[in-house]
């Protein structure tokens, strides 16, 4: 449990809420209470996706701990877990959908948002590492003077 990053799970919750807000633009017929339920349920789905993704990622051997490998594996796990949970959601609401082709654009939107969020997380990581190297260089200069 010590390798699970709680902040990533919390990020997944807020990403789920964001996805719920984006998905509201897809269905204009929703009532106010349905819109709130959509946002809350997508937030909870994001929370569960984040937890499962972090739990699986924590089982990865430390030998694969290079940043690029970690982010690629984490992204693949997140996309697979998201697809599985979305397919489970499809199975539970199948009576409300006429056919699966109505569900595929929603799944595509969700997967693109998850991918872009993971890519953004990796870019922020690289940026932080770059700033850290610059800061270490400045510290070395001050110490050597």
mmCIF file of N, CA and C in Angstrom:
data_model
loop_
_atom_site.group_PDB
_atom_site.id
_atom_site.type_symbol
_atom_site.label_atom_id
_atom_site.label_comp_id
_atom_site.label_asym_id
_atom_site.label_seq_id
_atom_site.Cartn_x
_atom_site.Cartn_y
_atom_site.Cartn_z
ATOM 1 N N UNK A 1 0.815 -1.195 0.000
ATOM 2 C CA UNK A 1 0.000 0.000 0.000
ATOM 3 C C UNK A 1 0.860 1.260 0.000
ATOM 4 N N UNK A 2 2.135 1.126 0.401
ATOM 5 C CA UNK A 2 2.974 2.325 0.463
ATOM 6 C C UNK A 2 3.365 2.829 -0.921
ATOM 7 N N UNK A 3 3.255 1.983 -1.964
ATOM 8 C CA UNK A 3 3.610 2.422 -3.308
ATOM 9 C C UNK A 3 2.429 3.055 -4.051
ATOM 10 N N UNK A 4 1.244 3.001 -3.453
ATOM 11 C CA UNK A 4 0.071 3.591 -4.090
ATOM 12 C C UNK A 4 0.091 5.096 -3.855
ATOM 13 N N UNK A 5 -0.014 5.853 -4.921
ATOM 14 C CA UNK A 5 0.010 7.314 -4.835
ATOM 15 C C UNK A 5 -1.417 7.833 -4.688
ATOM 16 N N UNK A 6 -1.751 8.265 -3.482
ATOM 17 C CA UNK A 6 -3.101 8.743 -3.184
ATOM 18 C C UNK A 6 -3.452 9.968 -4.036
ATOM 19 N N UNK A 7 -2.465 10.825 -4.296
ATOM 20 C CA UNK A 7 -2.766 12.025 -5.080
ATOM 21 C C UNK A 7 -3.194 11.662 -6.497
ATOM 22 N N UNK A 8 -2.699 10.562 -7.056
ATOM 23 C CA UNK A 8 -3.145 10.136 -8.385
ATOM 24 C C UNK A 8 -4.592 9.651 -8.346
ATOM 25 N N UNK A 9 -4.978 9.010 -7.242
ATOM 26 C CA UNK A 9 -6.363 8.560 -7.099
ATOM 27 C C UNK A 9 -7.289 9.772 -7.006
ATOM 28 N N UNK A 10 -6.865 10.781 -6.264
ATOM 29 C CA UNK A 10 -7.667 12.006 -6.145
ATOM 30 C C UNK A 10 -7.756 12.717 -7.495
ATOM 31 N N UNK A 11 -6.643 12.738 -8.244
ATOM 32 C CA UNK A 11 -6.669 13.327 -9.595
ATOM 33 C C UNK A 11 -7.671 12.585 -10.475
ATOM 34 N N UNK A 12 -7.725 11.260 -10.331
ATOM 35 C CA UNK A 12 -8.659 10.466 -11.128
ATOM 36 C C UNK A 12 -10.105 10.812 -10.789
ATOM 37 N N UNK A 13 -10.372 11.088 -9.512
ATOM 38 C CA UNK A 13 -11.723 11.492 -9.106
ATOM 39 C C UNK A 13 -12.120 12.786 -9.811
ATOM 40 N N UNK A 14 -11.238 13.777 -9.773
ATOM 41 C CA UNK A 14 -11.553 15.053 -10.412
ATOM 42 C C UNK A 14 -11.585 14.930 -11.936
ATOM 43 N N UNK A 15 -10.765 14.041 -12.484
ATOM 44 C CA UNK A 15 -10.831 13.778 -13.922
ATOM 45 C C UNK A 15 -12.182 13.159 -14.272
ATOM 46 N N UNK A 16 -12.670 12.266 -13.418
ATOM 47 C CA UNK A 16 -13.993 11.679 -13.626
ATOM 48 C C UNK A 16 -15.092 12.728 -13.592
ATOM 49 N N UNK A 17 -14.985 13.670 -12.661
ATOM 50 C CA UNK A 17 -15.967 14.762 -12.602
ATOM 51 C C UNK A 17 -15.901 15.592 -13.884
ATOM 52 N N UNK A 18 -14.685 15.875 -14.344
ATOM 53 C CA UNK A 18 -14.522 16.629 -15.593
ATOM 54 C C UNK A 18 -15.152 15.872 -16.762
ATOM 55 N N UNK A 19 -14.932 14.563 -16.821
ATOM 56 C CA UNK A 19 -15.517 13.753 -17.893
ATOM 57 C C UNK A 19 -17.042 13.802 -17.811
ATOM 58 N N UNK A 20 -17.582 13.744 -16.595
ATOM 59 C CA UNK A 20 -19.032 13.843 -16.430
ATOM 60 C C UNK A 20 -19.580 15.160 -16.946
ATOM 61 N N UNK A 21 -18.836 16.236 -16.717
ATOM 62 C CA UNK A 21 -19.261 17.548 -17.221
ATOM 63 C C UNK A 21 -19.201 17.575 -18.744
ATOM 64 N N UNK A 22 -18.130 17.010 -19.314
ATOM 65 C CA UNK A 22 -17.989 16.978 -20.774
ATOM 66 C C UNK A 22 -19.091 16.130 -21.402
ATOM 67 N N UNK A 23 -19.430 15.006 -20.775
ATOM 68 C CA UNK A 23 -20.444 14.116 -21.346
ATOM 69 C C UNK A 23 -21.838 14.735 -21.330
ATOM 70 N N UNK A 24 -22.049 15.741 -20.520
ATOM 71 C CA UNK A 24 -23.360 16.395 -20.502
ATOM 72 C C UNK A 24 -23.642 17.127 -21.805
ATOM 73 N N UNK A 25 -22.602 17.518 -22.504
ATOM 74 C CA UNK A 25 -22.803 18.184 -23.786
ATOM 75 C C UNK A 25 -23.299 17.209 -24.845
ATOM 76 N N UNK A 26 -23.123 15.912 -24.602
ATOM 77 C CA UNK A 26 -23.542 14.881 -25.540
ATOM 78 C C UNK A 26 -25.049 14.633 -25.462
ATOM 79 N N UNK A 27 -25.648 14.798 -24.289
ATOM 80 C CA UNK A 27 -27.063 14.490 -24.093
ATOM 81 C C UNK A 27 -27.772 15.710 -23.522
ATOM 82 N N UNK A 28 -28.505 16.410 -24.359
ATOM 83 C CA UNK A 28 -29.170 17.640 -23.939
ATOM 84 C C UNK A 28 -30.478 17.340 -23.205
ATOM 85 N N UNK A 29 -31.021 16.148 -23.326
ATOM 86 C CA UNK A 29 -32.313 15.806 -22.750
ATOM 87 C C UNK A 29 -32.258 15.535 -21.248
ATOM 88 N N UNK A 30 -31.094 15.595 -20.628
ATOM 89 C CA UNK A 30 -30.981 15.286 -19.208
ATOM 90 C C UNK A 30 -31.633 16.370 -18.357
ATOM 91 N N UNK A 31 -32.286 15.930 -17.267
ATOM 92 C CA UNK A 31 -32.839 16.885 -16.308
ATOM 93 C C UNK A 31 -31.733 17.330 -15.363
ATOM 94 N N UNK A 32 -32.029 18.300 -14.514
ATOM 95 C CA UNK A 32 -31.027 18.822 -13.584
ATOM 96 C C UNK A 32 -30.501 17.767 -12.633
ATOM 97 N N UNK A 33 -31.398 16.950 -12.083
ATOM 98 C CA UNK A 33 -30.944 15.909 -11.150
ATOM 99 C C UNK A 33 -30.146 14.830 -11.876
ATOM 100 N N UNK A 34 -30.524 14.528 -13.115
ATOM 101 C CA UNK A 34 -29.760 13.545 -13.891
ATOM 102 C C UNK A 34 -28.359 14.058 -14.194
ATOM 103 N N UNK A 35 -28.237 15.345 -14.438
ATOM 104 C CA UNK A 35 -26.921 15.932 -14.701
ATOM 105 C C UNK A 35 -26.019 15.820 -13.472
ATOM 106 N N UNK A 36 -26.579 16.105 -12.302
ATOM 107 C CA UNK A 36 -25.803 15.989 -11.063
ATOM 108 C C UNK A 36 -25.395 14.542 -10.832
ATOM 109 N N UNK A 37 -26.328 13.613 -11.052
ATOM 110 C CA UNK A 37 -26.003 12.193 -10.887
ATOM 111 C C UNK A 37 -24.931 11.742 -11.871
ATOM 112 N N UNK A 38 -24.977 12.257 -13.094
ATOM 113 C CA UNK A 38 -23.959 11.911 -14.086
ATOM 114 C C UNK A 38 -22.582 12.372 -13.635
ATOM 115 N N UNK A 39 -22.490 13.593 -13.132
ATOM 116 C CA UNK A 39 -21.202 14.125 -12.677
ATOM 117 C C UNK A 39 -20.701 13.335 -11.473
ATOM 118 N N UNK A 40 -21.580 13.080 -10.500
ATOM 119 C CA UNK A 40 -21.160 12.338 -9.306
ATOM 120 C C UNK A 40 -20.785 10.893 -9.627
ATOM 121 N N UNK A 41 -21.568 10.242 -10.476
ATOM 122 C CA UNK A 41 -21.239 8.851 -10.812
ATOM 123 C C UNK A 41 -19.952 8.767 -11.630
ATOM 124 N N UNK A 42 -19.726 9.721 -12.512
ATOM 125 C CA UNK A 42 -18.467 9.687 -13.266
ATOM 126 C C UNK A 42 -17.290 10.000 -12.353
ATOM 127 N N UNK A 43 -17.501 10.839 -11.347
ATOM 128 C CA UNK A 43 -16.450 11.080 -10.354
ATOM 129 C C UNK A 43 -16.126 9.817 -9.571
ATOM 130 N N UNK A 44 -17.156 9.073 -9.185
ATOM 131 C CA UNK A 44 -16.932 7.819 -8.457
ATOM 132 C C UNK A 44 -16.273 6.775 -9.362
ATOM 133 N N UNK A 45 -16.656 6.759 -10.635
ATOM 134 C CA UNK A 45 -15.992 5.849 -11.569
ATOM 135 C C UNK A 45 -14.525 6.237 -11.710
ATOM 136 N N UNK A 46 -14.245 7.531 -11.764
ATOM 137 C CA UNK A 46 -12.857 7.995 -11.827
ATOM 138 C C UNK A 46 -12.080 7.582 -10.597
ATOM 139 N N UNK A 47 -12.719 7.667 -9.429
ATOM 140 C CA UNK A 47 -12.081 7.257 -8.182
ATOM 141 C C UNK A 47 -11.750 5.769 -8.211
ATOM 142 N N UNK A 48 -12.695 4.948 -8.659
ATOM 143 C CA UNK A 48 -12.430 3.510 -8.710
ATOM 144 C C UNK A 48 -11.405 3.170 -9.791
ATOM 145 N N UNK A 49 -11.452 3.850 -10.919
ATOM 146 C CA UNK A 49 -10.445 3.634 -11.965
ATOM 147 C C UNK A 49 -9.066 4.011 -11.440
ATOM 148 N N UNK A 50 -8.986 5.144 -10.761
ATOM 149 C CA UNK A 50 -7.709 5.583 -10.190
ATOM 150 C C UNK A 50 -7.166 4.598 -9.174
ATOM 151 N N UNK A 51 -8.045 4.075 -8.307
ATOM 152 C CA UNK A 51 -7.583 3.132 -7.293
ATOM 153 C C UNK A 51 -7.088 1.841 -7.930
ATOM 154 N N UNK A 52 -7.860 1.285 -8.846
ATOM 155 C CA UNK A 52 -7.457 0.027 -9.497
ATOM 156 C C UNK A 52 -6.172 0.234 -10.292
ATOM 157 N N UNK A 53 -6.071 1.343 -11.007
ATOM 158 C CA UNK A 53 -4.864 1.635 -11.787
ATOM 159 C C UNK A 53 -3.647 1.754 -10.882
ATOM 160 N N UNK A 54 -3.770 2.492 -9.794
ATOM 161 C CA UNK A 54 -2.643 2.647 -8.866
ATOM 162 C C UNK A 54 -2.294 1.330 -8.188
ATOM 163 N N UNK A 55 -3.297 0.528 -7.870
ATOM 164 C CA UNK A 55 -3.035 -0.758 -7.223
ATOM 165 C C UNK A 55 -2.267 -1.680 -8.174
ATOM 166 N N UNK A 56 -2.702 -1.744 -9.428
ATOM 167 C CA UNK A 56 -2.000 -2.585 -10.407
ATOM 168 C C UNK A 56 -0.603 -2.032 -10.661
ATOM 169 N N UNK A 57 -0.479 -0.715 -10.790
ATOM 170 C CA UNK A 57 0.823 -0.095 -11.038
ATOM 171 C C UNK A 57 1.779 -0.343 -9.879
ATOM 172 N N UNK A 58 1.260 -0.401 -8.654
ATOM 173 C CA UNK A 58 2.128 -0.634 -7.491
ATOM 174 C C UNK A 58 2.711 -2.043 -7.493
ATOM 175 N N UNK A 59 2.131 -2.937 -8.261
ATOM 176 C CA UNK A 59 2.633 -4.314 -8.355
ATOM 177 C C UNK A 59 3.752 -4.460 -9.385
ATOM 178 N N UNK A 60 4.031 -3.403 -10.136
ATOM 179 C CA UNK A 60 5.082 -3.449 -11.158
ATOM 180 C C UNK A 60 6.439 -3.528 -10.470
ATOM 181 N N UNK A 61 7.331 -4.385 -10.967
ATOM 182 C CA UNK A 61 8.663 -4.485 -10.356
ATOM 183 C C UNK A 61 9.433 -3.169 -10.455
ATOM 184 N N UNK A 62 10.255 -2.929 -9.470
ATOM 185 C CA UNK A 62 11.022 -1.682 -9.389
ATOM 186 C C UNK A 62 12.007 -1.549 -10.552
ATOM 187 N N UNK A 63 12.353 -2.658 -11.198
ATOM 188 C CA UNK A 63 13.295 -2.605 -12.324
ATOM 189 C C UNK A 63 12.716 -1.829 -13.513
ATOM 190 N N UNK A 64 11.397 -1.670 -13.557
ATOM 191 C CA UNK A 64 10.760 -0.914 -14.641
ATOM 192 C C UNK A 64 10.468 0.529 -14.233
ATOM 193 N N UNK A 65 11.150 1.008 -13.215
ATOM 194 C CA UNK A 65 10.804 2.296 -12.611
ATOM 195 C C UNK A 65 11.345 3.508 -13.357
ATOM 196 N N UNK A 66 11.840 3.345 -14.561
ATOM 197 C CA UNK A 66 12.242 4.511 -15.348
ATOM 198 C C UNK A 66 10.983 5.323 -15.659
ATOM 199 N N UNK A 67 11.079 6.649 -15.621
ATOM 200 C CA UNK A 67 9.869 7.476 -15.760
ATOM 201 C C UNK A 67 9.049 7.196 -17.016
ATOM 202 N N UNK A 68 9.688 7.084 -18.166
ATOM 203 C CA UNK A 68 8.932 6.854 -19.391
ATOM 204 C C UNK A 68 8.210 5.515 -19.333
ATOM 205 N N UNK A 69 8.909 4.464 -18.884
ATOM 206 C CA UNK A 69 8.270 3.153 -18.753
ATOM 207 C C UNK A 69 7.088 3.212 -17.799
ATOM 208 N N UNK A 70 7.294 3.869 -16.649
ATOM 209 C CA UNK A 70 6.233 3.966 -15.649
ATOM 210 C C UNK A 70 5.005 4.662 -16.225
ATOM 211 N N UNK A 71 5.208 5.794 -16.897
ATOM 212 C CA UNK A 71 4.066 6.530 -17.425
ATOM 213 C C UNK A 71 3.387 5.773 -18.563
ATOM 214 N N UNK A 72 4.152 5.085 -19.404
ATOM 215 C CA UNK A 72 3.537 4.295 -20.477
ATOM 216 C C UNK A 72 2.711 3.146 -19.916
ATOM 217 N N UNK A 73 3.293 2.425 -18.964
ATOM 218 C CA UNK A 73 2.576 1.301 -18.360
ATOM 219 C C UNK A 73 1.349 1.804 -17.608
ATOM 220 N N UNK A 74 1.512 2.879 -16.852
ATOM 221 C CA UNK A 74 0.396 3.441 -16.098
ATOM 222 C C UNK A 74 -0.719 3.891 -17.040
ATOM 223 N N UNK A 75 -0.358 4.499 -18.165
ATOM 224 C CA UNK A 75 -1.350 4.940 -19.138
ATOM 225 C C UNK A 75 -2.082 3.749 -19.748
ATOM 226 N N UNK A 76 -1.353 2.718 -20.106
ATOM 227 C CA UNK A 76 -1.997 1.529 -20.678
ATOM 228 C C UNK A 76 -2.949 0.884 -19.672
ATOM 229 N N UNK A 77 -2.499 0.781 -18.423
ATOM 230 C CA UNK A 77 -3.355 0.206 -17.382
ATOM 231 C C UNK A 77 -4.602 1.067 -17.207
ATOM 232 N N UNK A 78 -4.429 2.387 -17.177
ATOM 233 C CA UNK A 78 -5.572 3.293 -17.004
ATOM 234 C C UNK A 78 -6.565 3.149 -18.153
ATOM 235 N N UNK A 79 -6.065 3.033 -19.376
ATOM 236 C CA UNK A 79 -6.961 2.889 -20.524
ATOM 237 C C UNK A 79 -7.704 1.556 -20.490
ATOM 238 N N UNK A 80 -7.010 0.491 -20.112
ATOM 239 C CA UNK A 80 -7.652 -0.826 -20.040
ATOM 240 C C UNK A 80 -8.690 -0.861 -18.925
ATOM 241 N N UNK A 81 -8.326 -0.353 -17.748
ATOM 242 C CA UNK A 81 -9.264 -0.340 -16.619
ATOM 243 C C UNK A 81 -10.470 0.541 -16.947
ATOM 244 N N UNK A 82 -10.229 1.686 -17.576
ATOM 245 C CA UNK A 82 -11.327 2.575 -17.957
ATOM 246 C C UNK A 82 -12.262 1.884 -18.935
ATOM 247 N N UNK A 83 -11.699 1.192 -19.920
ATOM 248 C CA UNK A 83 -12.524 0.468 -20.884
ATOM 249 C C UNK A 83 -13.355 -0.595 -20.191
ATOM 250 N N UNK A 84 -12.746 -1.353 -19.281
ATOM 251 C CA UNK A 84 -13.480 -2.406 -18.567
ATOM 252 C C UNK A 84 -14.617 -1.825 -17.737
ATOM 253 N N UNK A 85 -14.349 -0.755 -17.011
ATOM 254 C CA UNK A 85 -15.396 -0.161 -16.172
ATOM 255 C C UNK A 85 -16.489 0.467 -17.032
ATOM 256 N N UNK A 86 -16.114 1.069 -18.146
ATOM 257 C CA UNK A 86 -17.124 1.637 -19.041
ATOM 258 C C UNK A 86 -17.974 0.535 -19.674
ATOM 259 N N UNK A 87 -17.362 -0.603 -20.018
ATOM 260 C CA UNK A 87 -18.140 -1.721 -20.560
ATOM 261 C C UNK A 87 -19.069 -2.300 -19.502
ATOM 262 N N UNK A 88 -18.610 -2.319 -18.248
ATOM 263 C CA UNK A 88 -19.476 -2.749 -17.151
ATOM 264 C C UNK A 88 -20.656 -1.786 -17.007
ATOM 265 N N UNK A 89 -20.383 -0.498 -17.123
ATOM 266 C CA UNK A 89 -21.462 0.496 -17.063
ATOM 267 C C UNK A 89 -22.432 0.295 -18.221
ATOM 268 N N UNK A 90 -21.917 -0.046 -19.388
ATOM 269 C CA UNK A 90 -22.773 -0.325 -20.539
ATOM 270 C C UNK A 90 -23.680 -1.514 -20.252
ATOM 271 N N UNK A 91 -23.127 -2.548 -19.630
ATOM 272 C CA UNK A 91 -23.922 -3.736 -19.325
ATOM 273 C C UNK A 91 -25.044 -3.416 -18.334
ATOM 274 N N UNK A 92 -24.810 -2.479 -17.439
ATOM 275 C CA UNK A 92 -25.837 -2.155 -16.446
ATOM 276 C C UNK A 92 -26.927 -1.248 -17.004
ATOM 277 N N UNK A 93 -26.631 -0.476 -18.049
ATOM 278 C CA UNK A 93 -27.648 0.425 -18.611
ATOM 279 C C UNK A 93 -28.046 0.019 -20.028
ATOM 280 N N UNK A 94 -27.794 -1.207 -20.383
ATOM 281 C CA UNK A 94 -28.045 -1.664 -21.749
ATOM 282 C C UNK A 94 -29.490 -1.412 -22.184
ATOM 283 N N UNK A 95 -30.434 -1.482 -21.267
ATOM 284 C CA UNK A 95 -31.834 -1.304 -21.641
ATOM 285 C C UNK A 95 -32.123 0.114 -22.142
ATOM 286 N N UNK A 96 -31.294 1.081 -21.744
ATOM 287 C CA UNK A 96 -31.527 2.460 -22.162
ATOM 288 C C UNK A 96 -30.865 2.794 -23.497
ATOM 289 N N UNK A 97 -29.994 1.935 -23.977
ATOM 290 C CA UNK A 97 -29.327 2.178 -25.262
ATOM 291 C C UNK A 97 -29.970 1.313 -26.340
ATOM 292 N N UNK A 98 -30.151 1.893 -27.516
ATOM 293 C CA UNK A 98 -30.725 1.133 -28.620
ATOM 294 C C UNK A 98 -29.725 0.137 -29.186
ATOM 295 N N UNK A 99 -28.477 0.553 -29.322
ATOM 296 C CA UNK A 99 -27.428 -0.352 -29.782
ATOM 297 C C UNK A 99 -26.086 0.143 -29.261
ATOM 298 N N UNK A 100 -25.084 -0.684 -29.434
ATOM 299 C CA UNK A 100 -23.762 -0.362 -28.880
ATOM 300 C C UNK A 100 -23.106 0.804 -29.611
ATOM 301 N N UNK A 101 -23.532 1.082 -30.836
ATOM 302 C CA UNK A 101 -22.910 2.184 -31.582
ATOM 303 C C UNK A 101 -23.190 3.542 -30.933
ATOM 304 N N UNK A 102 -24.228 3.639 -30.098
ATOM 305 C CA UNK A 102 -24.467 4.874 -29.351
ATOM 306 C C UNK A 102 -23.435 5.053 -28.244
ATOM 307 N N UNK A 103 -22.904 3.944 -27.763
ATOM 308 C CA UNK A 103 -21.977 3.964 -26.633
ATOM 309 C C UNK A 103 -20.534 4.216 -27.071
ATOM 310 N N UNK A 104 -20.174 3.806 -28.269
ATOM 311 C CA UNK A 104 -18.786 3.911 -28.726
ATOM 312 C C UNK A 104 -18.249 5.344 -28.761
ATOM 313 N N UNK A 105 -19.011 6.347 -29.213
ATOM 314 C CA UNK A 105 -18.468 7.714 -29.152
ATOM 315 C C UNK A 105 -18.192 8.170 -27.718
ATOM 316 N N UNK A 106 -19.048 7.771 -26.784
ATOM 317 C CA UNK A 106 -18.832 8.128 -25.378
ATOM 318 C C UNK A 106 -17.551 7.482 -24.878
ATOM 319 N N UNK A 107 -17.368 6.203 -25.184
ATOM 320 C CA UNK A 107 -16.149 5.499 -24.783
ATOM 321 C C UNK A 107 -14.922 6.157 -25.404
ATOM 322 N N UNK A 108 -15.020 6.535 -26.672
ATOM 323 C CA UNK A 108 -13.903 7.207 -27.335
ATOM 324 C C UNK A 108 -13.551 8.528 -26.677
ATOM 325 N N UNK A 109 -14.565 9.317 -26.339
ATOM 326 C CA UNK A 109 -14.324 10.602 -25.669
ATOM 327 C C UNK A 109 -13.624 10.378 -24.338
ATOM 328 N N UNK A 110 -14.116 9.416 -23.569
ATOM 329 C CA UNK A 110 -13.539 9.139 -22.250
ATOM 330 C C UNK A 110 -12.089 8.682 -22.381
ATOM 331 N N UNK A 111 -11.806 7.773 -23.317
ATOM 332 C CA UNK A 111 -10.440 7.268 -23.478
ATOM 333 C C UNK A 111 -9.483 8.364 -23.948
ATOM 334 N N UNK A 112 -9.945 9.238 -24.821
ATOM 335 C CA UNK A 112 -9.093 10.348 -25.270
ATOM 336 C C UNK A 112 -8.783 11.282 -24.104
ATOM 337 N N UNK A 113 -9.786 11.579 -23.280
ATOM 338 C CA UNK A 113 -9.557 12.460 -22.130
ATOM 339 C C UNK A 113 -8.573 11.822 -21.158
ATOM 340 N N UNK A 114 -8.717 10.515 -20.900
ATOM 341 C CA UNK A 114 -7.793 9.821 -19.990
ATOM 342 C C UNK A 114 -6.377 9.836 -20.560
ATOM 343 N N UNK A 115 -6.239 9.573 -21.859
ATOM 344 C CA UNK A 115 -4.919 9.576 -22.491
ATOM 345 C C UNK A 115 -4.272 10.958 -22.412
ATOM 346 N N UNK A 116 -5.033 11.994 -22.735
ATOM 347 C CA UNK A 116 -4.494 13.359 -22.702
ATOM 348 C C UNK A 116 -4.114 13.752 -21.278
ATOM 349 N N UNK A 117 -4.916 13.335 -20.302
ATOM 350 C CA UNK A 117 -4.590 13.643 -18.903
ATOM 351 C C UNK A 117 -3.290 12.965 -18.485
ATOM 352 N N UNK A 118 -3.099 11.715 -18.881
ATOM 353 C CA UNK A 118 -1.854 11.018 -18.548
ATOM 354 C C UNK A 118 -0.663 11.631 -19.276
ATOM 355 N N UNK A 119 -0.859 12.030 -20.515
ATOM 356 C CA UNK A 119 0.203 12.702 -21.261
ATOM 357 C C UNK A 119 0.561 14.031 -20.596
ATOM 358 N N UNK A 120 -0.450 14.771 -20.175
ATOM 359 C CA UNK A 120 -0.206 16.023 -19.464
ATOM 360 C C UNK A 120 0.534 15.808 -18.160
ATOM 361 N N UNK A 121 0.193 14.736 -17.450
ATOM 362 C CA UNK A 121 0.888 14.409 -16.203
ATOM 363 C C UNK A 121 2.363 14.120 -16.473
ATOM 364 N N UNK A 122 2.645 13.408 -17.561
ATOM 365 C CA UNK A 122 4.031 13.103 -17.919
ATOM 366 C C UNK A 122 4.795 14.375 -18.300
ATOM 367 N N UNK A 123 4.146 15.265 -19.043
ATOM 368 C CA UNK A 123 4.796 16.522 -19.432
ATOM 369 C C UNK A 123 5.095 17.368 -18.203
ATOM 370 N N UNK A 124 4.159 17.419 -17.256
ATOM 371 C CA UNK A 124 4.408 18.155 -16.011
ATOM 372 C C UNK A 124 5.559 17.537 -15.224
ATOM 373 N N UNK A 125 5.652 16.201 -15.247
ATOM 374 C CA UNK A 125 6.760 15.522 -14.579
ATOM 375 C C UNK A 125 8.090 15.917 -15.216
ATOM 376 N N UNK A 126 8.157 15.892 -16.546
ATOM 377 C CA UNK A 126 9.392 16.275 -17.241
ATOM 378 C C UNK A 126 9.763 17.724 -16.951
ATOM 379 N N UNK A 127 8.770 18.581 -16.907
ATOM 380 C CA UNK A 127 9.020 19.993 -16.607
ATOM 381 C C UNK A 127 9.573 20.160 -15.192
ATOM 382 N N UNK A 128 9.008 19.434 -14.243
ATOM 383 C CA UNK A 128 9.496 19.508 -12.861
ATOM 384 C C UNK A 128 10.923 18.982 -12.765
ATOM 385 N N UNK A 129 11.231 17.916 -13.497
ATOM 386 C CA UNK A 129 12.586 17.370 -13.492
ATOM 387 C C UNK A 129 13.576 18.360 -14.087
ATOM 388 N N UNK A 130 13.164 19.050 -15.138
ATOM 389 C CA UNK A 130 14.027 20.057 -15.758
ATOM 390 C C UNK A 130 14.307 21.206 -14.792
ATOM 391 N N UNK A 131 13.268 21.671 -14.113
ATOM 392 C CA UNK A 131 13.455 22.748 -13.132
ATOM 393 C C UNK A 131 14.337 22.290 -11.979
ATOM 394 N N UNK A 132 14.201 21.025 -11.592
ATOM 395 C CA UNK A 132 15.025 20.485 -10.511
ATOM 396 C C UNK A 132 16.498 20.455 -10.913
ATOM 397 N N UNK A 133 16.793 20.076 -12.153
ATOM 398 C CA UNK A 133 18.179 20.073 -12.629
ATOM 399 C C UNK A 133 18.761 21.484 -12.633
ATOM 400 N N UNK A 134 17.969 22.444 -13.076
ATOM 401 C CA UNK A 134 18.428 23.839 -13.077
ATOM 402 C C UNK A 134 18.697 24.301 -11.653
ATOM 403 N N UNK A 135 17.806 23.978 -10.743
ATOM 404 C CA UNK A 135 17.962 24.370 -9.341
ATOM 405 C C UNK A 135 19.203 23.723 -8.730
ATOM 406 N N UNK A 136 19.431 22.436 -9.033
ATOM 407 C CA UNK A 136 20.632 21.758 -8.527
ATOM 408 C C UNK A 136 21.895 22.404 -9.084
ATOM 409 N N UNK A 137 21.864 22.796 -10.354
ATOM 410 C CA UNK A 137 23.013 23.470 -10.958
ATOM 411 C C UNK A 137 23.315 24.793 -10.280
ATOM 412 N N UNK A 138 22.280 25.556 -9.970
ATOM 413 C CA UNK A 138 22.473 26.828 -9.269
ATOM 414 C C UNK A 138 23.004 26.602 -7.861
ATOM 415 N N UNK A 139 22.541 25.551 -7.207
ATOM 416 C CA UNK A 139 23.037 25.240 -5.863
ATOM 417 C C UNK A 139 24.514 24.865 -5.900
ATOM 418 N N UNK A 140 24.916 24.085 -6.910
ATOM 419 C CA UNK A 140 26.325 23.705 -7.043
ATOM 420 C C UNK A 140 27.194 24.934 -7.264
ATOM 421 N N UNK A 141 26.699 25.883 -8.067
ATOM 422 C CA UNK A 141 27.447 27.119 -8.309
ATOM 423 C C UNK A 141 27.638 27.906 -7.020
ATOM 424 N N UNK A 142 26.601 27.999 -6.207
ATOM 425 C CA UNK A 142 26.693 28.744 -4.952
ATOM 426 C C UNK A 142 27.634 28.066 -3.975
ATOM 427 N N UNK A 143 27.613 26.740 -3.929
ATOM 428 C CA UNK A 143 28.477 25.995 -3.010
ATOM 429 C C UNK A 143 29.928 26.091 -3.449
ATOM 430 N N UNK A 144 30.185 26.059 -4.754
ATOM 431 C CA UNK A 144 31.562 26.089 -5.249
ATOM 432 C C UNK A 144 32.189 27.481 -5.179
ATOM 433 N N UNK A 145 31.407 28.526 -4.989
ATOM 434 C CA UNK A 145 31.959 29.895 -4.926
ATOM 435 C C UNK A 145 32.589 30.174 -3.626
#
